[in-house]
Coordinates of C-alpha atoms and ligand atoms in Angstrom, one line a residue:
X184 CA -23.4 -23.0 -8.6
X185 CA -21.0 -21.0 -10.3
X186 CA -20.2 -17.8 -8.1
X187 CA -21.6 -14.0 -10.0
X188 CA -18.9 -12.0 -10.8
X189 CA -19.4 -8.3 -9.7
X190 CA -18.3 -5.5 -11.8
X191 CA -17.5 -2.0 -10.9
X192 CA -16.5 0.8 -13.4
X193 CA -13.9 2.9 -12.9
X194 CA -13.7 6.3 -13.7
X195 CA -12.4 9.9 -12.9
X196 CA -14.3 13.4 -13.7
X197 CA -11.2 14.0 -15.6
X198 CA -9.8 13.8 -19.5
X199 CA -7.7 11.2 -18.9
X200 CA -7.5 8.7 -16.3
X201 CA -6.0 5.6 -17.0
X202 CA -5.3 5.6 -20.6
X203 CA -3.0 8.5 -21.1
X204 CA -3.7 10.0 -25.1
X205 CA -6.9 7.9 -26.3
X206 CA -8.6 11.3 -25.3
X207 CA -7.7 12.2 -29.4
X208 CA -9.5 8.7 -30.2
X209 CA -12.5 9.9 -32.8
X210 CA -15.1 8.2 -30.7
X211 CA -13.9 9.6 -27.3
X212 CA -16.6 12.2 -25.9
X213 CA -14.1 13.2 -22.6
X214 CA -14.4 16.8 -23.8
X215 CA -18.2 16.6 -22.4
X216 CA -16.8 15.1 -19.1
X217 CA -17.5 19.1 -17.7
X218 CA -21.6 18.2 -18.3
X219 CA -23.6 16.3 -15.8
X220 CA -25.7 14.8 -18.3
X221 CA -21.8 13.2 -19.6
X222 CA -22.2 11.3 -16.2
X223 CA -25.7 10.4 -15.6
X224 CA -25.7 9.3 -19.4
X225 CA -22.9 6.6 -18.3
X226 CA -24.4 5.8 -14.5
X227 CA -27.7 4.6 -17.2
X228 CA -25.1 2.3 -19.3
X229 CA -23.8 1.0 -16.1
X230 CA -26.8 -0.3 -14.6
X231 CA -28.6 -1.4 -17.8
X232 CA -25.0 -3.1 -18.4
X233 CA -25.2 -5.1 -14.8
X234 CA -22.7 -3.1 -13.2
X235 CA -23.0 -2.8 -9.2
X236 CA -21.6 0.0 -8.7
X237 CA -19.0 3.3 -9.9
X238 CA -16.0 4.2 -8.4
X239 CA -14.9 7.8 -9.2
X240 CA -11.4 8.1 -8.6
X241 CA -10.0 11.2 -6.8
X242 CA -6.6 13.3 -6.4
X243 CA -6.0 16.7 -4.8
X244 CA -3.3 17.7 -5.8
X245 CA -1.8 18.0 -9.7
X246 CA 1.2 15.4 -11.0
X247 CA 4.5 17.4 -11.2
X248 CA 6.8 15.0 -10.6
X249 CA 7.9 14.5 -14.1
X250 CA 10.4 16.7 -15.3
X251 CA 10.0 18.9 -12.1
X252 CA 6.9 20.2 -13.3
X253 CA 2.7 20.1 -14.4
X254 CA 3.7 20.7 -17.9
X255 CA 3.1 17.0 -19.5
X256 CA 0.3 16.5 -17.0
X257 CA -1.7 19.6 -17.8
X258 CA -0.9 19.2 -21.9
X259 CA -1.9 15.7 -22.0
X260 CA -5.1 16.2 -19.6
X261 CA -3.6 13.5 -17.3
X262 CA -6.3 13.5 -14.4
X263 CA -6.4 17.2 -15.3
X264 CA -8.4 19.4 -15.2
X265 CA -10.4 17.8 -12.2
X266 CA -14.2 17.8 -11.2
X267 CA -15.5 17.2 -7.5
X268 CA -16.9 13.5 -7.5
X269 CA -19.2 13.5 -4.8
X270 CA -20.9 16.9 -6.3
X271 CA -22.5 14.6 -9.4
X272 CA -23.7 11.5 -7.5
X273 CA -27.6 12.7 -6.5
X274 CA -28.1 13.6 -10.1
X275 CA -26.4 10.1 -11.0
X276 CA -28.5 8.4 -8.4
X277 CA -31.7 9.9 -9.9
X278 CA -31.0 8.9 -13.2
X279 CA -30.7 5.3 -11.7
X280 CA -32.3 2.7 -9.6
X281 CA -30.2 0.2 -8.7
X282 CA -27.1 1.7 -9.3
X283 CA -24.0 2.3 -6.3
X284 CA -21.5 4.9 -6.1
X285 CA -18.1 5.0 -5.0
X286 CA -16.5 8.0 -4.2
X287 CA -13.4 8.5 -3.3
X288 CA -12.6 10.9 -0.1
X289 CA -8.8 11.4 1.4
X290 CA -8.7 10.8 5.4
X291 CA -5.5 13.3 4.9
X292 CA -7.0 16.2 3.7
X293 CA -10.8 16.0 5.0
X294 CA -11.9 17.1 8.5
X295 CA -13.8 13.5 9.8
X296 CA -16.8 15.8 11.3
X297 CA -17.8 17.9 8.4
X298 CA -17.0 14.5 5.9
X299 CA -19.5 12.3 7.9
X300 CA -22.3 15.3 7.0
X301 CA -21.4 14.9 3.5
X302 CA -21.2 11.2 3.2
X303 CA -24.4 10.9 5.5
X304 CA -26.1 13.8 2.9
X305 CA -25.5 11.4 0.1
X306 CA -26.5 8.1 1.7
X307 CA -29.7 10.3 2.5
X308 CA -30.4 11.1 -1.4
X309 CA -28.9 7.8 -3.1
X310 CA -31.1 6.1 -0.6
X311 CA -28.4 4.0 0.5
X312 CA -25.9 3.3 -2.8
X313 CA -23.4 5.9 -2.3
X314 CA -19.7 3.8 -1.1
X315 CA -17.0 5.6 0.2
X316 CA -13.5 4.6 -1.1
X317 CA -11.4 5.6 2.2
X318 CA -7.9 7.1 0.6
X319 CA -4.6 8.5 2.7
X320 CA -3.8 10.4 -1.0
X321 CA 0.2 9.9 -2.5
X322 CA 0.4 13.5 -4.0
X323 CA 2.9 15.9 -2.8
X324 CA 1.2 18.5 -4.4
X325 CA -1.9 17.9 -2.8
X326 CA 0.2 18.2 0.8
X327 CA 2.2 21.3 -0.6
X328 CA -1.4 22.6 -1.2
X329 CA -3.7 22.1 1.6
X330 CA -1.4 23.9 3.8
X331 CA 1.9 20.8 4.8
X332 CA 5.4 21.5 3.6
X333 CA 5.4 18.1 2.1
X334 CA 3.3 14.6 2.6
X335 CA 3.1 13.4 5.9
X336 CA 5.0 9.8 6.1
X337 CA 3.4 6.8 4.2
X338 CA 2.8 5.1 7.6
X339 CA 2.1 7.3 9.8
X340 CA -0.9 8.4 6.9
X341 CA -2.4 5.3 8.2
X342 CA -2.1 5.7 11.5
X343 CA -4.0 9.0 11.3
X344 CA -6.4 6.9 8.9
X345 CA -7.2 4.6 11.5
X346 CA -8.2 6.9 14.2
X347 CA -10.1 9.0 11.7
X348 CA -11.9 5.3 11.2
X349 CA -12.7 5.7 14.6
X350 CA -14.3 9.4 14.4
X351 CA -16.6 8.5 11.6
X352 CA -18.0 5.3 13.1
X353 CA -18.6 7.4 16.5
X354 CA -20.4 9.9 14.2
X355 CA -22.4 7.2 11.9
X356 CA -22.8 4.6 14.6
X357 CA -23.3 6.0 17.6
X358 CA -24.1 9.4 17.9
X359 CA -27.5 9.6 16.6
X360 CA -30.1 6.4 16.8
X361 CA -31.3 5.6 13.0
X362 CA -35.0 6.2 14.3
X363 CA -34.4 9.4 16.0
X364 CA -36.3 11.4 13.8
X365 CA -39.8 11.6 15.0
X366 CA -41.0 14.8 13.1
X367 CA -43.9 14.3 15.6
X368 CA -46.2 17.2 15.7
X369 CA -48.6 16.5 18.1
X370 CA -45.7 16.3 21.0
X371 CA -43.7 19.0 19.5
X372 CA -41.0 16.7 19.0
X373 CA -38.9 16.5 15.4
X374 CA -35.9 15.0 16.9
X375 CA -35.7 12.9 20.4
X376 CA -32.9 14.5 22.1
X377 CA -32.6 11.2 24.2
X378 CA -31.4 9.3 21.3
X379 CA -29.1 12.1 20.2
X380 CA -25.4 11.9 22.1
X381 CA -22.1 13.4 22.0
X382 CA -19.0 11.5 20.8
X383 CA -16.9 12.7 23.3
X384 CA -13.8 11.4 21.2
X385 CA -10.3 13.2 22.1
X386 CA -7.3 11.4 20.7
X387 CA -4.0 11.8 19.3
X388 CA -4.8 13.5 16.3
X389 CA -8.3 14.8 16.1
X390 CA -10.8 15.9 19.0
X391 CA -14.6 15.9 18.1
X392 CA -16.4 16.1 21.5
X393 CA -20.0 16.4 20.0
X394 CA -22.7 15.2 18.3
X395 CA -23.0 14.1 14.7
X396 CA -24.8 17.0 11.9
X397 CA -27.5 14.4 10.5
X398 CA -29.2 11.6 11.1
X399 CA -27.9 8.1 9.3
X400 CA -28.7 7.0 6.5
X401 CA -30.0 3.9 5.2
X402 CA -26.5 2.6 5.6
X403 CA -25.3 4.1 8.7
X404 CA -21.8 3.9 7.7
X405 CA -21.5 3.8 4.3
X406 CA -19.9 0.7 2.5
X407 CA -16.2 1.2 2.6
X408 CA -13.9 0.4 0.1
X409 CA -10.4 0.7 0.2
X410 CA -7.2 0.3 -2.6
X411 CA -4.1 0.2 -0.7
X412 CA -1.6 -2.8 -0.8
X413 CA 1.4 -1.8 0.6
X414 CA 1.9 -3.6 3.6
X415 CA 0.8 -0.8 6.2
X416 CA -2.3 -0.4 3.7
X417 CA -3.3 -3.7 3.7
X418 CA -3.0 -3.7 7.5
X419 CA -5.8 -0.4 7.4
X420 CA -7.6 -2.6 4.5
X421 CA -8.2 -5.7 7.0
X422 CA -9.3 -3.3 9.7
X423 CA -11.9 -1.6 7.8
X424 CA -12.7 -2.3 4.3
X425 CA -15.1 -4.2 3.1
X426 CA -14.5 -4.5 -0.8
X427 CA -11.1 -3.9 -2.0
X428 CA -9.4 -2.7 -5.6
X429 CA -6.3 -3.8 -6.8
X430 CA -4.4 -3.4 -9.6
X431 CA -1.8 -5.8 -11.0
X432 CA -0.8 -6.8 -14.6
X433 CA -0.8 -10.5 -14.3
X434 CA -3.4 -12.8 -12.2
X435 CA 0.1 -13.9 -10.5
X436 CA 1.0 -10.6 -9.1
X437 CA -2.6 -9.9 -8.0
X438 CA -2.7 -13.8 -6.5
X439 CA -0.3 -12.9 -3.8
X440 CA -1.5 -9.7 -2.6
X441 CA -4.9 -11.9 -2.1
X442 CA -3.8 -14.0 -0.6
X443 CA -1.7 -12.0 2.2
X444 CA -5.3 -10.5 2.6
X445 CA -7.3 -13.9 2.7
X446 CA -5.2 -15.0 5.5
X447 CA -5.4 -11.8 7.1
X448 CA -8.8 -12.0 7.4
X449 CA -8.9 -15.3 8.7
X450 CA -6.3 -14.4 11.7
X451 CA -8.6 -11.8 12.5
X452 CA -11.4 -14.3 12.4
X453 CA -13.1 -12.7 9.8
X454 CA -14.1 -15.1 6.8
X455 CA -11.8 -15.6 4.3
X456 CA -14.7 -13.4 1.6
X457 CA -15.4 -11.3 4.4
X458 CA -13.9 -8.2 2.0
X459 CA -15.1 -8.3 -2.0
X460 CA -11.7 -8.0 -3.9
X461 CA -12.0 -6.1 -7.5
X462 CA -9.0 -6.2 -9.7
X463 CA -8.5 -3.5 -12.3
X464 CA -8.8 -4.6 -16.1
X465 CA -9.5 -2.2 -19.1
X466 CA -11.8 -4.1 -21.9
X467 CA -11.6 -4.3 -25.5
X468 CA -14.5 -5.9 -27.2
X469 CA -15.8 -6.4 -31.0
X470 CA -17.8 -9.0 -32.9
X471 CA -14.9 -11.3 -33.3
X472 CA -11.3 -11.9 -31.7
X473 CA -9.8 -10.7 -35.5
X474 CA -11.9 -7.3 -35.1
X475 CA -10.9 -6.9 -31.4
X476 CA -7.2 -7.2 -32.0
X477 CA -8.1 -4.5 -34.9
X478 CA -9.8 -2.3 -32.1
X479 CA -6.4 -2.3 -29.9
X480 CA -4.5 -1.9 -32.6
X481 CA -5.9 1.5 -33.4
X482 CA -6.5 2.4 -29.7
X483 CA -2.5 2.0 -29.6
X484 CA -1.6 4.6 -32.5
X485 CA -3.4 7.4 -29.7
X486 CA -1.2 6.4 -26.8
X487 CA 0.7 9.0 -25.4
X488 CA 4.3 7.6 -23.9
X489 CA 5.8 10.8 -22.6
X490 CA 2.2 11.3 -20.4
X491 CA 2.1 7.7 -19.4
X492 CA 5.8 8.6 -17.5
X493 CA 4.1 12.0 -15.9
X494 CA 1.2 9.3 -14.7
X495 CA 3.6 6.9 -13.4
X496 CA 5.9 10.3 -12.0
X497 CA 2.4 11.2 -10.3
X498 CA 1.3 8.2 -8.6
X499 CA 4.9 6.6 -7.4
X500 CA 7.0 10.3 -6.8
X501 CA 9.7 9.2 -9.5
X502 CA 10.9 11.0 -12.2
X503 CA 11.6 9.2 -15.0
X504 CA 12.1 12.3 -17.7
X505 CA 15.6 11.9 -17.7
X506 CA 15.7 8.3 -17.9
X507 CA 16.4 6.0 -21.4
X508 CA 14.0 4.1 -22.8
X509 CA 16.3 0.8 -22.4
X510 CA 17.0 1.5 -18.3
X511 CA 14.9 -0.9 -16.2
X512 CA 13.0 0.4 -13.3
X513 CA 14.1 -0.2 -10.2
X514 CA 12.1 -0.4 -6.6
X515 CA 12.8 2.7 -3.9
X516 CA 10.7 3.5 -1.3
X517 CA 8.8 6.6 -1.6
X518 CA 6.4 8.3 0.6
X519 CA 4.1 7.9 -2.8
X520 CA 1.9 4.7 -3.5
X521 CA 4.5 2.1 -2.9
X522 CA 2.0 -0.7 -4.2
X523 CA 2.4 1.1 -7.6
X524 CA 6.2 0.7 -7.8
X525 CA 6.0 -3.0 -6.6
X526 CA 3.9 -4.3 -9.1
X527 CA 6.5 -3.2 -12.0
X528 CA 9.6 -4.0 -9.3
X529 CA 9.9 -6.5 -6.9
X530 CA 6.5 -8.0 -7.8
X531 CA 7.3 -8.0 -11.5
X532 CA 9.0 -11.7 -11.6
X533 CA 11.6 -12.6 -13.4
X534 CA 11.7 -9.9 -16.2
X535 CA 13.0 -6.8 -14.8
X536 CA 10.6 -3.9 -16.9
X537 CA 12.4 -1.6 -18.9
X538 CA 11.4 2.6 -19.0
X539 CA 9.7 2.1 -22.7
X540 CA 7.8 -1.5 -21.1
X541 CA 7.0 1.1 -18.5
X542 CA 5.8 3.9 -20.9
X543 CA 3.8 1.3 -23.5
X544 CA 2.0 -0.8 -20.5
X545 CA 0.7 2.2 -18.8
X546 CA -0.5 4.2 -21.5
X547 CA -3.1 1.9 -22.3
X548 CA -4.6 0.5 -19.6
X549 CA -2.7 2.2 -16.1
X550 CA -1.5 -0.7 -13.8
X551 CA -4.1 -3.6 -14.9
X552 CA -3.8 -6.1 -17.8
X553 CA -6.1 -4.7 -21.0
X554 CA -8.2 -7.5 -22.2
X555 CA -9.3 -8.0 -25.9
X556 CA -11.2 -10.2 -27.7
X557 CA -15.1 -11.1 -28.8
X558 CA -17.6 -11.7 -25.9
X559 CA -17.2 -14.7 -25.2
X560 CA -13.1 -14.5 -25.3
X561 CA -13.7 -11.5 -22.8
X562 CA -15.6 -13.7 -20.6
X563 CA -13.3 -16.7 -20.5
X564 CA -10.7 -14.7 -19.2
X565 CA -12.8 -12.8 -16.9
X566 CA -13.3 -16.7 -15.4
X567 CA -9.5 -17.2 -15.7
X568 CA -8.8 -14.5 -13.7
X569 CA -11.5 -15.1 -11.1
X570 CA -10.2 -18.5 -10.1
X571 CA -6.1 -17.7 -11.0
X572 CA -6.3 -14.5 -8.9
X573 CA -9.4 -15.8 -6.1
X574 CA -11.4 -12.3 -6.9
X575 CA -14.8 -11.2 -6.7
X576 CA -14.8 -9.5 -9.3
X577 CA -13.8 -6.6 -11.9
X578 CA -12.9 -2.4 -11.7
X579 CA -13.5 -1.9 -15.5
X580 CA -11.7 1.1 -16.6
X581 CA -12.2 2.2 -20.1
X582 CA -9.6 3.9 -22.3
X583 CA -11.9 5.4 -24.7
X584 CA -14.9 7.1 -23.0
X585 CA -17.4 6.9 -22.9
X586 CA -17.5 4.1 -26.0
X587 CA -15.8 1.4 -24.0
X588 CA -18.2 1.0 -20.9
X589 CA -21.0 1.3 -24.0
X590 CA -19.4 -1.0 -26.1
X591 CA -19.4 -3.4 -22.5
X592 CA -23.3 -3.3 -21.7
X593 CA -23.2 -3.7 -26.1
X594 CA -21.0 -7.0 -26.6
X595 CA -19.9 -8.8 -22.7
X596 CA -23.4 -8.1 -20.5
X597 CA -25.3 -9.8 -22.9
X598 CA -22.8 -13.0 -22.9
X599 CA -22.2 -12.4 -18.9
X600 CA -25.9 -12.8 -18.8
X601 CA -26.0 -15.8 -21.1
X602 CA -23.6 -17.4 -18.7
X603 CA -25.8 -16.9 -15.5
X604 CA -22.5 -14.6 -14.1
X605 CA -23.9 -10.9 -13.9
X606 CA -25.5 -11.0 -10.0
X607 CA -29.2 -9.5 -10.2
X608 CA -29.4 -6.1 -9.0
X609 CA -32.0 -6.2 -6.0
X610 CA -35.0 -3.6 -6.4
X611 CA -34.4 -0.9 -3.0
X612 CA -31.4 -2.1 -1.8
X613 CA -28.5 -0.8 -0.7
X614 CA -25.0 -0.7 -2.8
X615 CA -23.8 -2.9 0.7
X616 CA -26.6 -5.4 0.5
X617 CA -26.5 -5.2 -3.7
X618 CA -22.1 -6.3 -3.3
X619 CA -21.9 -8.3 -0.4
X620 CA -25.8 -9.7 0.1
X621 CA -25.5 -9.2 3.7
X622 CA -27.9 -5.7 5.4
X623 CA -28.0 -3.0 4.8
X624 CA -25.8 -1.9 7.8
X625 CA -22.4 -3.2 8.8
X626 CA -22.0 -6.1 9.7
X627 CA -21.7 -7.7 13.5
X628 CA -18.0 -8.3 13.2
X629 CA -17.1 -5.4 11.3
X630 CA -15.0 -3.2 13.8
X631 CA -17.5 -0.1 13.3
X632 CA -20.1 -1.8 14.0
X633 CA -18.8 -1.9 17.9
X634 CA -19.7 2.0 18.0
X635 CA -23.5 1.1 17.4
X636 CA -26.0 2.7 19.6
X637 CA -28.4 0.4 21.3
X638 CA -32.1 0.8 22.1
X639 CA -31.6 3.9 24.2
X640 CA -28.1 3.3 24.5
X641 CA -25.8 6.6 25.9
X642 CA -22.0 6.8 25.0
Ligands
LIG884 C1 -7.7 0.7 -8.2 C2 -7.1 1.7 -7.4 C3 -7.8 3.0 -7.3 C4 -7.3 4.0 -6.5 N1 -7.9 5.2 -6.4 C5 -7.4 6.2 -5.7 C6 -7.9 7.5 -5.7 O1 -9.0 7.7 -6.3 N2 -7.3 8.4 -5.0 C7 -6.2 8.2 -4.3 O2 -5.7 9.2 -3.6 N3 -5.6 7.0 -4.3 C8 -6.2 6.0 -5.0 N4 -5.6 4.8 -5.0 C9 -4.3 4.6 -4.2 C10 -4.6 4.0 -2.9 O3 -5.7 4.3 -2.2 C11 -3.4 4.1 -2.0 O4 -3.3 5.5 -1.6 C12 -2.2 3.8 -2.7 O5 -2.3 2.5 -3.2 C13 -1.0 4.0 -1.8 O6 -1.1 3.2 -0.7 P1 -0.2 2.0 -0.6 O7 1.2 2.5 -0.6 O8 -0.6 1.4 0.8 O9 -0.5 1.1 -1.7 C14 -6.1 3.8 -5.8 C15 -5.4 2.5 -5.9 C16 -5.9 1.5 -6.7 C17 -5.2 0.2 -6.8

C-alpha cells in the first residue's frame, strides 16, 4: 500500500514570511493578515484541501542584524509587524472540524507553569487539535528584550529546554487525573482533591512545587513538534518530539539530517517512524507545466533581494549588508540557528553558494526547494522527495497568500486524492491520533508519558 503523505501548512501572522517581497504580488491579500476572518478563511481551505494540520511560526524579537539595524526588516514587512498565534486558534478551530494547529511557543522566554494553562486552555476548546511546536528562539533581539543582555548559549538553550520538558509533563501528566472533574452536585464535589497533586519539581533552573491551573485536555500533553537540527537540537528532538520540520533545498541535504535522526531513534529503541518528519517546500501550481513556469516567472519579478539578506541576517546572526554579491558564504558558529547556516555551508556539497545564490534562493521560498509545475508534476516530486529524503510528509509554505494554499486545495488535493495519497481526516480526533494514528495521548514509550498519573496514583 502506498504510504499517505501528510501535509502541514506553514504560515506566520505576519506580511511576509518566507517569501520576502511577493507581498506586492496583485493577488496577495497579506494586508488582511490583521483580520481573524484572514485566518479562519485559510484554516477552511486547509482542511477542505486535506491538510492535517497548521503550523504558525513565531519570533519574539524583531531581525536587526542586517546592516546593524530593523530598517530592511520593518520596510519590507519581513515577519514584521507580528500577531500572537495562539490568540486566533479557538476561532480557527470553530471554523473547522478536523483541522490541527501548531503553534509555536519559545521554552526561553515562557514561564513552563503559566504556558501549560495556555496550551491546556486550547487543547480544552480545539477539542484536542492544538500542537505545540517546542522552540529555544535564535533572536537576539528577543533576548535584549525580555529582560537578558544577549541570548543565552545555543546549548545550554537546550539544556534549559529539556528540564522545561520535564515541568510541563509533571503539569500535563501528572498533576491532575484526566477524570478529575466530577462537577458532582449531589456530594458537593466539582473537583476530587484526591486526584489533584502537587508537582513538587525543584531543579536547576526552574522550581514549580504545585499543582497544575486546569484539568487536561483531550490530549494531556499536547502533540509536540519540534524544528531544530543542529546537533544539540536534534538531541532535544529525539527526546521529545514527535513530528519534526526541516528545511533543506535538495532531498540530499534533508536525507542526512533523517537519517542521523532514524538512527537515533532506533538507539533509543524507539521505532525508526516513531517521529513524523515534514520537510519545507513552497508550491507553484497551474493547469500545465508551461503555465506553471509562467506563474514563477512572474512571482520572481516581486522578490525582494536586499530583504531576503535581513531574513537570512535574522535567523543565522550574520550580517551580510556589506558583503558582494560574488563572495560565497561561509560557515561560523553563531549562537543563532546553526541548522540555517549549514544547509547553505557545510551541507551545501560541492558548490560553495555565493551572497546573490544566497539572496535569489531565499527570497522565494526561505530555506526549502520551491516546486512548480501542473498537478500531477507537483505530485511526482512530492513522491520523489518522499522516498529520496525518507519523509512523512510536507510544511507547505506559500509565497503569495493567501492564493497559493488556494490554488493547493484548487489544482494538487484533487490529484493527491486521485492518487489515494491525502490520509482521511478522522471525524473527533485528535491532531495526535489524525498525524501519527496512534491515541489520543502520548504514547507508552514517549518519555512524558513516564509522569502519567495512575488510577489514584500520588507523586
Ligand atoms: C521549518 C522550521 C520552522 C521553524 N519555526 C520556528 C519558529 O516559529 N520560531 C522559532 O523561534 N524558531 C523556529 N525554527 C527554528 C528552530 O526551532 C530552531 O530554533 C532553530 O533551527 C535553531 O536551532 P538549531 O540550531 O538546533 O537548528 C524553525 C525551524 C524550521 C526548520
Amino acid at each position: 500500500m502506498t504510504k499517505p503523505i501528510l501535509f502541514n501548512a506553514f504560515d506566520m501572522m505576519t506580511p511576509v514570511h518566507q517569501s520576502p517581497g511577493l507581498w506586492r504580488h496583485p493577488e496577495s491579500r497579506v494586508d488582511e493578515f490583521t483580520q481573524l476572518s484572514f485566518w479562519t478563511d485559510l484554516a477552511k481551505t486547509l482542511e477542505d484541501g486535506g491538510f492535517s494540520s497548521l503550523f504558525l511560526a513565531d519570533i519574539l524579537g524583531v531581525y536587526d542584524v542586517y546592516g546593524g539595524n530593523a530598517d530592511v526588516t520593518n520596510r519590507a514587512g519581513v515577519q514584521f509587524p507580528l500577531l500572537d498565534p495562539l490568540v486566533a486558534v479557538p476561532a480557527m478551530a470553530a471554523a473547522t472540524k478536523t483541522l490541527g494547529f501548531g503553534v509555536t511557543a519559545s521554552v526561553t522566554y515562557e514561564k513552563p507553569y503559566l504556558l501549560a494553562r495556555t496550551l491546556t486552555t486550547l487543547d480544552h476548546f480545539t477539542n484536542g487539535r492544538v500542537a505545540w511546536n517546542i522552540v529555544t528562539s535564535y533572536v537576539d533581539s528577543a533576548a535584549r528584550n525580555l529582560g537578558l543582555k544577549g541570548q543565552i548559549p545555543h546549548d545550554e538553550r537546550y539544556d534549559r529546554a529539556d528540564e522545561f520538558m520535564e515541568v510541563m509533563y509533571k503539569l500535563f501528566e501528572g498533576s491532575i487525573t484526566p477524570d478529575a472533574l466530577k462537577a458532582d452536585a449531589d456530594a458537593n464535589v466539582f473537583v476530587d482533591p484526591n486526584e489533584v497533586h502537587d508537582i513538587g519539581h525543584e531543579g536547576k533552573f526552574f522550581t514549580v512545587p504545585g499543582q497544575a491551573l486546569a484539568v487536561p485536555g483531550p490530549q494531556g500533553t499536547p502533540l509536540l513538534f519540534q524544528a531544530g537540527a543542529s546537533k544539540r537540537g536534534q538531541e532535544f528532538a529525539l527526546d521529545h518530539a514527535e513530528a519534526i520540520f526541516f528545511s533543506g533545498p535538495t532531498p540530499e541535504i534533508l536525507r542526512s539530517w533523517v537519517d542521523k535522526v532514524r538512527d537515533g531513534l532506533e538507539e533509543r529503541g524507539r521505532a525508526r517512524d516513531a517521529v513524523k518528519i515534514f520537510a519545507l517546500a513552497t508550491v507553484i501550481v497551474d493547469d500545465t507545466d508551461e503555465a506553471a513556469e509562467a506563474r514563477l516567472a512572474d512571482y520572481r519579478r516581486y522578490v525582494d533581494t536586499e530583504s531576503a539578506l535581513s531574513l537570512f541576517g535574522g535567523w543565522t546572526g550574520i550580517d551580510l549588508s556589506g558583503a558582494s554579491p560574488e563572495d560565497t558564504l561561509e560557515y561560523v558558529s553563531t549562537e543563532a540557528n546553526q541548522s540555517a547556516l549549514a544547509s547553505f555551508t557545510t551541507m551545501a556539497g560541492d558548490k560553495p553558494w555565493t551572497i546573490r545564490d544566497l539572496a535569489e534562493f531565499v527570497a522565494l521560498g526561505g530555506r526549502g526547494p520551491v516546486i512548480t509545475g501542473s498537478p500531477a508534476t507537483i505530485v511526482d516530486e512530492f513522491e520523489r522527495w518522499m522516498t529520496e529524503a525518507d519523509i512523512d510528509g510536507f510544511n507547505i509554505a506559500a509565497a503569495v497568500r493567501p492564493a497559493d494554499a488556494e490554488r493547493f486545495t484548487k489544482y494538487v488535493s484533487p490529484e493527491l486524492r486521485r492518487r489515494g495519497l491525502l490520509p482521511e481526516p478522522v471525524a473527533d480526533a485528535t491532531v495526535r491520533e489524525q498525524l501519527t494514528g496512534a491515541g489520543p495521548r502520548l504514547a507508552e514509550d514517549h518519555t512524558g508519558a513516564r509522569y502519567r498519573l495512575g488510577e489514584g496514583a500520588r507523586v
